[in-house]
């Protein structure tokens, strides 16, 4: 009887009509229709591929099976896919009309149809089919005993063709495994451009056979071999991702000039030397644009780098040339005069224009940060907007200016995930805000955007937590309809999406515990974990105090590294406070005061832990302040004490101070609301 009931219940659950709001799809598809019924999964579930796809679809479908099996534990029978039409009887039929090209503006659309006994993915290219497989994995549902896909039809395509992630491997080297797992995560979010920042003041990270000095003198031994680069480019290609290398010139050149000081712009009174930088910041080291040798070396570097990357774009950086070395160098000043170059921008344009044919030779287009957009710059260049906001047309809107001036352009301002801003900032940052009027031609020049992961404060230990899950929100902004903007829905779906990223090896969740264990000196981490869910790392680069606090070899194993933007409990607390302020019932009050009780206990636990964990000491002042204010608010809200507003204000302000642990209390704003009404 009991068994019968369970079976009945399972049957009932699996046939319950799923609603759109229950689905944790991301990026949200352009069109989805849910029908009645389900496709039940069994170990006999198989995949078949037809049409004329690129063989990458076999790898994609095999990975799909392994992930599905990992989630369901079904011991699926089908092992690998290697050929067209291998299993004509399979329940999942994928048809691709043609081989997808890893390039911009390729067809990435797909149609996914789930019926009760058959699933089909139809796509023009295998790239679309790969996206369809990701959507299908996200559709997976379960009852208490089984797994199924809801009967549904999805018709999907990207809003923008360029959906990228930049990883800076120069400031902190990021090993192959870090790059690969992030490529997998990108593919799961239907992202298609990996921009790889390979050289900067703090290091040269790509092996060049014709220039061994670069890695010998400027990498500290941390660099990608050519075999590794090729392997990653292939790995990305298999996942439908284009890789764009960046060699940042003429500024950000300390590493390059450490190997080749003779092409630097510093005045050569005696011998000029450069060195690899150990701090963050903007440095003076700049290539000499008047020296023919500069172009000889660059051309040879570009020849070798270009051959390792199959795509048709090459990023030359071009940002933050502070001009100090150029200004101080009389030969360079004379060159400007002789060549009618009015200022350093003109001189940099002269330099940039020399790079175009070097890249054209390899069928590559030059891309650069927005500083390269000067009056005489070639309209073939792609402008990468990064400064200011994307809203004002003139005030910082390089993307709009570029599109209006005839350049193809990609947005990164608003997508700087290293600023550690909240989800909403990035998610609501539209590449083409509604209030900005662009013609259809201008709109078409806005290719999309890129999340930017600068690596001054990230190592392999914490980098995933800075990229994910916020980059999933950016991926949705770039793929989905402009109308998909509901934060509540985003946050709800992101919980599942974030968890599913673990399946791809992303360490953003699990490494937190690793860091906390280190801080706790291998004691119980519960109280630390609770506190980390209330704190956020300082935003907008404030953590690094002008680039001087953390050098490239400084520890990034600290409390701020365990904390993240969008502190988990801050939102819960904020909701409890809002609910209470709207309606001061006993229950609503208790929901708020329960937090205070927990925080007082947490503080005592942290103090106890600190007896054998010196790394906890820097956290204690902030935790104590929170505990003090919590106690006071408990007394006041429970009417055990009348309000002493001076004391309350004082305690509140202590909750708003920069902690020696480089974090801020994410519950501060909600605390302030409570103090203000009490
Ligand atoms: C940049 O952030 N300097 C492009």
XYZ file of C-alpha atoms and ligand atoms in Angstrom:
682
model
C 0.000 0.000 0.000
C 2.776 2.377 1.003
C 4.669 1.541 -2.179
C 1.558 2.087 -4.247
C 1.085 5.524 -2.741
C 4.680 6.512 -3.491
C 4.314 5.396 -7.091
C 1.045 7.260 -7.379
C 2.605 10.379 -5.894
C 5.602 10.157 -8.194
C 3.300 9.768 -11.153
C 1.277 12.745 -10.038
C 4.345 14.938 -9.551
C 5.896 13.996 -12.865
C 2.713 14.806 -14.706
C 2.081 18.046 -12.909
C 2.053 20.934 -15.323
C 5.336 22.821 -15.020
C 5.033 26.591 -15.250
C 7.540 28.915 -16.896
C 8.307 30.503 -13.535
C 9.523 27.155 -12.220
C 12.146 26.783 -14.896
C 15.661 27.895 -14.098
C 16.764 28.710 -17.623
C 19.612 31.133 -18.233
C 20.014 32.953 -20.495
C 16.247 33.069 -20.829
C 15.273 31.910 -24.342
C 13.630 34.171 -26.889
C 10.551 31.985 -27.007
C 9.353 29.063 -24.918
C 6.042 27.220 -24.860
C 5.302 24.599 -22.266
C 2.862 21.809 -23.044
C 1.262 19.141 -20.909
C 3.167 15.975 -20.075
C 6.751 14.913 -19.755
C 9.530 13.024 -21.449
C 10.709 10.457 -18.892
C 14.428 9.689 -18.800
C 15.736 6.156 -18.629
C 19.135 4.535 -19.010
C 18.249 3.737 -22.621
C 18.118 7.407 -23.504
C 20.309 7.961 -26.561
C 21.402 10.754 -28.856
C 21.705 10.716 -32.633
C 23.189 13.353 -34.899
C 22.320 14.014 -38.522
C 23.124 16.640 -41.146
C 26.505 18.203 -41.866
C 27.850 19.539 -38.587
C 31.371 20.234 -37.468
C 32.650 17.246 -35.460
C 32.624 19.454 -32.343
C 28.992 18.400 -31.962
C 30.115 14.840 -31.143
C 32.192 16.142 -28.237
C 29.343 18.415 -27.190
C 26.776 15.620 -27.259
C 29.099 13.256 -25.381
C 29.708 15.903 -22.702
C 25.951 16.422 -22.550
C 25.423 12.726 -21.825
C 28.055 12.675 -19.112
C 26.591 15.735 -17.403
C 23.081 14.322 -17.632
C 24.302 11.048 -16.186
C 26.180 12.878 -13.431
C 22.965 14.613 -12.406
C 20.683 11.601 -12.632
C 22.888 8.626 -11.814
C 21.069 6.634 -14.483
C 24.168 4.852 -15.858
C 23.191 5.880 -19.388
C 24.170 3.207 -21.875
C 25.489 5.396 -24.642
C 29.164 6.157 -24.081
C 30.572 8.336 -26.861
C 29.292 9.863 -30.062
C 31.727 9.755 -32.924
C 29.753 9.582 -36.154
C 26.762 10.872 -38.051
C 23.616 8.792 -37.702
C 25.137 6.321 -35.291
C 21.871 5.624 -33.435
C 18.966 6.313 -35.798
C 16.483 5.023 -33.214
C 17.644 7.452 -30.500
C 15.085 9.491 -28.593
C 17.100 12.716 -28.929
C 17.649 13.648 -32.566
C 19.983 16.531 -33.362
C 20.099 17.844 -36.880
C 22.553 20.519 -38.035
C 22.370 21.805 -41.572
C 25.997 22.854 -41.774
C 29.375 23.292 -40.134
C 29.395 26.297 -37.791
C 32.228 28.780 -38.134
C 33.806 30.195 -35.016
C 33.297 33.789 -35.964
C 31.121 36.773 -35.268
C 27.644 36.884 -36.809
C 27.495 33.144 -37.288
C 24.050 31.529 -37.006
C 23.686 30.276 -33.414
C 19.926 29.734 -33.410
C 18.248 26.482 -32.478
C 14.815 24.931 -32.087
C 14.230 22.445 -29.324
C 11.074 20.345 -29.228
C 10.348 17.985 -26.354
C 7.380 15.621 -26.744
C 6.490 12.733 -24.468
C 8.524 10.208 -26.451
C 10.953 12.191 -28.608
C 13.216 15.236 -28.428
C 14.559 17.116 -31.428
C 17.113 19.865 -31.725
C 17.203 21.504 -35.126
C 19.859 24.081 -35.871
C 21.459 25.640 -38.888
C 24.879 25.059 -37.351
C 26.368 22.834 -34.673
C 26.916 26.018 -32.621
C 23.161 26.433 -32.335
C 22.804 22.725 -31.510
C 25.331 23.086 -28.654
C 23.209 25.903 -27.240
C 20.144 23.682 -27.584
C 21.843 20.958 -25.541
C 22.590 23.468 -22.779
C 18.945 24.523 -22.708
C 17.832 20.899 -22.583
C 20.090 20.258 -19.571
C 18.566 23.289 -17.867
C 15.073 21.928 -18.540
C 15.748 18.787 -16.520
C 13.198 18.267 -13.728
C 12.712 15.587 -11.152
C 10.066 13.940 -9.022
C 11.046 12.147 -5.836
C 12.159 9.105 -7.805
C 12.763 10.052 -11.414
C 13.974 12.608 -13.918
C 12.163 14.078 -16.875
C 12.010 16.930 -19.365
C 8.767 18.898 -19.585
C 6.987 18.796 -22.933
C 8.022 22.086 -24.480
C 9.105 24.021 -27.547
C 11.999 26.470 -27.438
C 12.907 28.774 -30.290
C 16.051 30.662 -29.514
C 18.780 32.924 -30.890
C 21.114 35.557 -29.397
C 20.303 39.258 -29.257
C 24.016 40.127 -29.599
C 26.630 38.230 -31.531
C 29.528 39.067 -29.162
C 29.043 37.604 -25.689
C 32.431 37.565 -24.089
C 34.513 37.103 -21.006
C 37.955 38.620 -20.677
C 40.412 36.980 -18.331
C 43.595 38.808 -17.441
C 46.301 36.171 -17.120
C 49.046 38.782 -16.802
C 48.589 40.234 -13.304
C 48.063 36.796 -11.811
C 48.783 33.886 -14.084
C 45.791 31.593 -14.482
C 46.757 27.999 -15.290
C 45.243 25.976 -18.126
C 42.763 24.237 -15.815
C 41.317 27.592 -14.712
C 40.856 28.692 -18.306
C 39.299 25.400 -19.370
C 36.751 25.238 -16.607
C 35.762 28.821 -17.315
C 35.377 28.030 -21.013
C 32.997 25.239 -20.042
C 31.057 27.595 -17.826
C 30.925 30.204 -20.596
C 29.569 27.637 -23.031
C 26.903 26.658 -20.522
C 25.808 30.306 -20.507
C 25.928 30.426 -24.333
C 28.872 32.831 -24.314
C 31.042 32.748 -27.400
C 34.106 35.005 -27.044
C 37.057 34.427 -24.749
C 39.329 37.465 -24.671
C 42.669 36.459 -23.242
C 44.778 39.282 -21.809
C 48.254 37.820 -22.153
C 50.702 40.627 -21.529
C 50.820 43.563 -19.172
C 53.174 45.416 -16.834
C 53.145 42.500 -14.395
C 54.008 39.706 -16.798
C 54.364 38.227 -20.268
C 52.390 34.979 -20.408
C 52.776 33.479 -23.878
C 55.737 31.502 -25.122
C 57.232 32.874 -28.330
C 59.904 30.765 -29.976
C 61.374 33.770 -31.763
C 61.438 35.813 -28.588
C 62.365 33.515 -25.703
C 63.575 36.510 -23.711
C 59.991 37.570 -23.113
C 59.128 34.603 -20.948
C 62.673 34.161 -19.641
C 62.836 37.684 -18.270
C 59.244 38.753 -17.771
C 57.093 35.836 -16.659
C 58.605 34.560 -13.386
C 58.190 31.166 -15.023
C 54.420 31.457 -15.276
C 53.348 31.349 -18.894
C 51.451 29.266 -21.443
C 53.515 27.132 -23.771
C 52.499 27.230 -27.424
C 51.151 23.707 -27.089
C 48.960 24.854 -24.205
C 47.704 27.846 -26.178
C 46.810 25.648 -29.155
C 45.156 23.161 -26.846
C 43.007 25.869 -25.277
C 42.072 27.379 -28.640
C 40.899 23.923 -29.749
C 39.087 23.352 -26.451
C 37.296 26.679 -26.911
C 36.504 25.903 -30.542
C 34.947 22.602 -29.495
C 32.637 24.626 -27.259
C 31.757 27.204 -29.884
C 34.015 29.875 -28.419
C 36.261 32.271 -30.313
C 39.548 33.135 -28.584
C 40.971 36.628 -28.976
C 44.496 37.257 -27.754
C 45.456 40.617 -26.304
C 48.972 41.955 -26.362
C 48.655 45.367 -24.724
C 50.730 48.116 -26.444
C 52.161 50.775 -26.475
C 51.459 51.307 -22.740
C 51.165 48.573 -20.115
C 54.479 47.457 -21.581
C 56.770 46.926 -18.579
C 57.045 43.181 -19.225
C 57.720 43.561 -22.944
C 60.281 46.283 -22.238
C 61.965 44.221 -19.542
C 62.949 41.914 -22.384
C 63.442 44.671 -25.005
C 64.387 47.913 -23.216
C 65.848 49.220 -26.473
C 62.369 49.887 -27.872
C 61.126 51.767 -24.815
C 60.591 55.516 -24.700
C 62.518 56.311 -21.543
C 65.357 58.694 -22.267
C 68.508 56.704 -22.773
C 71.094 58.555 -20.738
C 73.346 55.649 -20.205
C 71.438 52.395 -20.032
C 67.675 52.296 -19.659
C 66.202 49.335 -17.881
C 62.657 48.331 -17.225
C 61.339 45.819 -14.787
C 58.273 43.707 -14.333
C 55.903 45.525 -11.987
C 54.853 44.005 -8.691
C 52.107 46.479 -7.795
C 48.853 47.377 -9.491
C 48.373 50.691 -11.225
C 49.269 52.628 -14.333
C 52.958 52.683 -15.120
C 55.072 54.779 -17.452
C 56.681 52.048 -19.545
C 55.703 52.781 -23.152
C 56.999 51.593 -26.494
C 58.839 54.113 -28.641
C 56.618 54.771 -31.666
C 59.423 56.594 -33.483
C 61.833 53.675 -33.459
C 61.727 51.345 -36.501
C 62.974 48.532 -34.285
C 59.718 48.759 -32.295
C 57.763 47.760 -35.382
C 60.220 45.052 -36.352
C 59.851 43.383 -32.975
C 56.092 43.876 -32.784
C 55.591 42.551 -36.279
C 57.554 39.459 -35.450
C 55.649 39.013 -32.165
C 52.311 39.442 -33.937
C 53.369 36.933 -36.621
C 53.961 34.288 -34.025
C 50.971 35.069 -31.823
C 48.607 35.280 -34.820
C 49.456 31.770 -35.971
C 48.370 30.332 -32.634
C 44.864 31.812 -32.791
C 42.409 30.852 -35.479
C 39.967 33.744 -35.129
C 39.892 36.962 -37.100
C 40.411 39.428 -34.236
C 43.516 40.568 -32.393
C 43.326 42.919 -29.404
C 46.209 45.362 -29.126
C 45.120 46.986 -25.865
C 45.999 50.623 -26.420
C 44.657 51.753 -23.043
C 46.050 54.016 -20.373
C 49.145 55.296 -22.098
C 49.962 58.081 -19.656
C 52.349 59.733 -22.148
C 54.936 60.543 -19.489
C 57.841 58.851 -21.252
C 56.817 60.366 -24.589
C 56.612 63.860 -23.109
C 60.031 63.566 -21.525
C 61.759 62.299 -24.645
C 63.061 65.073 -26.968
C 63.473 62.689 -29.931
C 59.837 61.700 -29.671
C 58.751 65.339 -29.328
C 60.750 66.272 -32.417
C 59.221 63.345 -34.318
C 55.767 64.661 -33.472
C 56.666 68.086 -34.837
C 58.297 66.716 -37.978
C 55.284 64.538 -38.720
C 52.652 67.121 -37.876
C 51.311 65.070 -34.996
C 49.635 67.579 -32.706
C 49.517 65.554 -29.510
C 50.108 62.148 -27.973
C 46.744 60.900 -29.250
C 47.888 61.618 -32.802
C 51.164 59.881 -32.092
C 49.384 56.850 -30.691
C 47.129 56.774 -33.746
C 50.245 56.832 -35.923
C 51.500 53.851 -33.906
C 48.178 51.990 -34.030
C 47.843 52.447 -37.777
C 51.219 50.755 -38.259
C 49.859 47.670 -36.520
C 46.899 47.234 -38.857
C 48.860 45.776 -41.805
C 50.842 43.536 -39.458
C 47.552 41.925 -38.472
C 45.881 42.143 -41.869
C 48.663 39.915 -43.173
C 47.163 37.208 -40.942
C 43.545 38.099 -41.808
C 43.058 39.632 -38.417
C 41.247 42.808 -37.509
C 42.650 45.141 -34.915
C 40.633 45.609 -31.757
C 41.572 47.986 -28.971
C 40.291 49.680 -25.831
C 38.406 52.897 -26.463
C 41.508 55.111 -26.281
C 42.371 53.985 -29.820
C 39.273 55.774 -31.148
C 40.815 58.972 -32.448
C 39.902 61.121 -35.419
C 42.242 59.421 -37.835
C 41.886 55.856 -36.654
C 40.842 53.315 -39.269
C 37.151 52.465 -39.204
C 38.126 48.808 -39.535
C 39.204 48.785 -35.903
C 36.865 47.421 -33.259
C 36.400 49.741 -30.321
C 36.199 48.177 -26.887
C 34.345 50.610 -24.602
C 35.320 50.472 -20.950
C 35.276 53.871 -19.235
C 32.453 55.795 -17.588
C 28.915 54.626 -18.041
C 27.028 53.506 -21.079
C 24.140 55.872 -20.524
C 25.402 59.339 -21.327
C 26.001 59.958 -25.013
C 29.031 62.132 -24.499
C 29.809 61.636 -20.843
C 31.728 58.419 -21.174
C 29.595 56.702 -23.766
C 32.418 55.450 -25.983
C 30.232 52.645 -27.286
C 27.618 55.047 -28.608
C 30.242 57.363 -30.014
C 31.946 54.440 -31.740
C 28.718 53.136 -33.248
C 27.800 56.611 -34.479
C 31.271 57.157 -35.918
C 31.152 53.969 -37.981
C 33.088 51.545 -35.772
C 32.034 48.100 -34.689
C 32.099 48.144 -30.941
C 31.922 45.961 -27.830
C 30.826 47.050 -24.357
C 32.717 46.362 -21.151
C 31.845 49.380 -19.026
C 29.211 48.158 -16.641
C 30.618 44.648 -16.953
C 33.801 45.107 -14.872
C 33.223 42.216 -12.512
C 36.466 42.933 -10.650
C 34.820 46.059 -9.199
C 32.810 43.637 -7.057
C 29.546 45.483 -7.587
C 26.212 43.741 -7.190
C 24.364 41.681 -9.701
C 21.860 44.381 -10.549
C 24.484 46.850 -11.755
C 25.673 44.446 -14.403
C 22.368 42.870 -15.283
C 20.577 46.125 -15.983
C 23.455 47.545 -18.007
C 22.068 47.282 -21.516
C 24.477 47.663 -24.433
C 21.829 49.750 -26.181
C 19.860 51.521 -23.434
C 16.332 52.367 -24.505
C 16.857 56.090 -24.106
C 19.711 56.119 -26.595
C 18.569 56.582 -30.143
C 20.630 54.769 -32.732
C 19.832 54.125 -36.384
C 19.522 50.469 -37.466
C 23.032 50.674 -38.993
C 24.459 52.108 -35.778
C 22.707 49.465 -33.699
C 24.150 46.740 -35.891
C 27.634 48.020 -35.051
C 27.065 47.282 -31.367
C 28.345 43.733 -31.481
C 27.712 42.966 -27.808
C 29.741 42.970 -24.645
C 32.360 41.346 -22.476
C 32.631 40.760 -18.763
C 36.089 41.942 -17.706
C 38.003 39.927 -15.123
C 41.115 41.905 -14.288
C 43.324 39.806 -12.093
C 45.119 42.131 -9.679
C 43.267 40.503 -6.779
C 42.532 37.032 -8.054
C 44.390 33.763 -8.051
C 43.219 30.320 -9.157
C 41.746 29.979 -5.655
C 39.280 32.859 -5.787
C 38.944 33.797 -9.471
C 35.845 31.690 -10.139
C 34.001 33.428 -7.299
C 34.685 36.792 -8.912
C 33.520 35.605 -12.344
C 30.521 33.513 -11.301
C 27.662 33.677 -10.894
C 27.510 37.387 -11.869
C 28.813 36.691 -15.375
C 25.780 34.471 -15.954
C 23.646 37.587 -15.518
C 25.792 39.408 -18.075
C 25.454 36.433 -20.417
C 21.691 36.750 -20.145
C 21.824 40.487 -20.818
C 23.737 39.793 -24.023
C 21.656 36.840 -25.228
C 18.071 37.411 -24.102
C 15.453 39.935 -25.103
C 15.930 43.477 -23.824
C 12.636 43.073 -21.971
C 13.969 40.319 -19.707
C 14.945 42.434 -16.692
C 13.157 41.053 -13.645
C 15.638 40.935 -10.748
C 13.525 38.600 -8.670
C 13.358 36.063 -11.452
C 17.087 36.465 -12.100
C 17.990 35.858 -8.464
C 15.718 32.846 -8.240
C 17.108 31.224 -11.390
C 20.682 32.101 -10.507
C 20.554 29.940 -7.388
C 20.186 26.850 -9.557
C 22.498 28.089 -12.285
C 25.206 28.881 -9.752
C 24.962 25.410 -8.249
C 25.040 23.770 -11.691
C 28.305 25.523 -12.529
C 29.961 23.200 -10.033
C 29.303 20.346 -12.432
C 31.763 22.045 -14.793
C 34.455 22.326 -12.148
C 33.786 25.956 -11.233
C 35.027 26.456 -7.677
C 33.157 29.601 -6.625
C 31.112 27.769 -3.974
C 33.478 25.152 -2.704
C 36.618 27.279 -2.440
C 34.935 29.536 0.068
C 35.157 26.726 2.587
C 38.816 26.177 1.679
C 39.580 29.815 2.432
C 37.554 29.841 5.642
C 39.292 26.702 6.873
C 42.603 28.445 6.400
C 41.400 31.508 8.304
C 39.932 29.403 11.115
C 43.142 27.427 11.427
C 41.193 24.234 10.797
C 38.540 24.907 13.419
C 34.774 24.921 12.870
C 33.988 27.461 10.141
C 30.282 27.972 10.849
C 30.545 31.411 12.456
C 33.031 32.586 9.842
C 30.717 31.392 7.124
C 27.809 33.247 8.715
C 29.830 36.436 8.916
C 31.046 36.053 5.322
C 27.405 35.979 4.239
C 26.963 39.462 5.721
C 30.114 41.041 4.345
C 31.233 42.100 0.884
C 34.771 42.825 -0.282
C 35.408 46.552 -0.671
C 34.149 47.700 -4.057
C 35.557 49.873 -6.824
C 39.176 48.869 -6.187
C 39.079 50.378 -2.663
C 40.451 47.125 -1.273
C 43.781 47.729 -2.913
C 44.306 51.280 -1.639
C 45.713 52.776 -4.853
C 47.322 49.539 -5.982
C 49.805 49.481 -3.144
C 48.352 47.243 -0.448
C 48.415 44.026 -2.415
C 51.439 43.251 -4.523
C 51.346 40.436 -7.062
C 52.700 37.985 -4.506
C 50.479 39.103 -1.605
C 48.116 36.609 0.021
C 44.637 36.348 -1.487
C 43.531 33.732 1.017
C 41.913 36.186 3.389
C 38.419 36.913 4.636
C 37.718 39.381 1.822
C 38.530 36.568 -0.627
C 35.925 34.335 0.961
C 33.336 37.117 0.790
C 31.646 38.092 -2.429
C 29.465 40.713 -4.026
C 25.765 40.144 -3.323
C 26.334 38.827 0.211
C 23.801 36.057 0.662
C 22.241 37.152 3.955
C 22.132 40.842 3.175
C 19.229 40.311 0.828
C 17.354 38.123 3.336
C 17.860 40.718 6.037
C 16.855 43.555 3.762
C 13.628 41.720 2.907
C 12.883 41.038 6.576
C 13.439 44.696 7.428
C 11.246 45.935 4.555
C 8.479 43.538 5.510
C 8.667 44.681 9.126
C 8.701 48.363 8.214
C 5.656 47.850 5.998
C 3.760 45.948 8.626
C 4.972 45.892 12.212
C 3.434 42.612 13.317
C 4.926 40.516 16.090
C 6.002 37.874 13.571
C 7.617 40.399 11.266
C 9.466 41.888 14.205
C 10.658 38.481 15.326
C 11.985 37.765 11.850
C 14.222 40.825 12.222
C 15.251 40.331 15.835
C 16.176 36.715 15.143
C 18.954 38.032 12.946
C 20.245 40.167 15.823
C 20.281 37.223 18.194
C 22.256 35.167 15.692
C 24.764 37.956 15.175
C 25.452 38.322 18.871
C 26.120 34.577 19.115
C 28.206 34.693 15.942
C 30.415 37.405 17.392
C 30.999 35.393 20.563
C 31.873 32.359 18.467
C 34.321 34.365 16.394
C 36.018 35.679 19.515
C 36.324 32.127 20.818
C 37.761 30.904 17.514
C 40.252 33.743 17.389
C 42.062 32.347 20.431
C 43.694 29.909 18.068
C 43.365 31.733 14.734
C 45.298 34.980 14.266
C 43.719 35.522 10.828
C 40.377 36.098 12.567
C 41.640 39.100 14.539
C 41.121 41.652 11.707
C 37.435 40.635 11.504
C 36.634 41.178 15.129
C 36.142 44.970 15.242
C 33.402 44.851 12.598
C 31.778 41.767 14.058
C 31.834 43.423 17.498
C 30.239 46.582 16.099
C 27.479 44.538 14.510
C 26.955 42.651 17.729
C 26.812 45.874 19.796
C 24.260 47.443 17.493
C 22.277 44.202 17.389
C 22.056 44.124 21.181
C 20.934 47.718 21.296
C 18.301 47.189 18.592
C 17.051 44.090 20.367
C 16.501 46.086 23.552
C 14.857 48.963 21.745
C 12.637 46.896 19.475
C 11.529 44.755 22.385
C 10.803 47.950 24.341
C 13.190 46.946 27.086
C 15.011 50.215 26.783
C 14.219 53.687 25.509
C 16.118 54.940 22.544
C 19.408 56.707 23.063
C 19.776 58.113 19.577
C 23.341 59.320 20.064
C 24.418 55.864 21.128
C 22.534 54.241 18.251
C 24.010 56.614 15.686
C 27.436 55.980 17.099
C 27.024 52.194 16.941
C 25.611 52.421 13.443
C 28.551 54.462 12.230
C 30.917 51.829 13.588
C 29.137 49.373 11.298
C 29.976 51.632 8.379
C 33.735 51.746 8.794
C 36.276 50.124 6.553
C 37.278 46.926 8.255
C 40.952 45.979 8.585
C 39.744 42.835 6.823
C 38.964 44.913 3.680
C 35.255 44.170 3.763
C 32.131 46.176 4.392
C 28.918 45.162 6.102
C 26.359 44.513 3.412
C 23.556 44.814 5.965
C 24.493 48.405 6.796
C 21.785 50.069 4.652
C 19.042 47.974 6.224
C 20.422 48.589 9.720
C 20.355 52.305 8.986
C 16.671 52.127 8.077
C 15.907 50.483 11.398
C 17.970 52.940 13.407
C 16.239 55.829 11.643
C 12.741 54.701 12.592
C 13.638 53.794 16.161
C 41.377 48.940 -18.833
O 40.630 48.635 -17.886
N 42.503 49.581 -18.608
C 41.034 48.627 -20.182
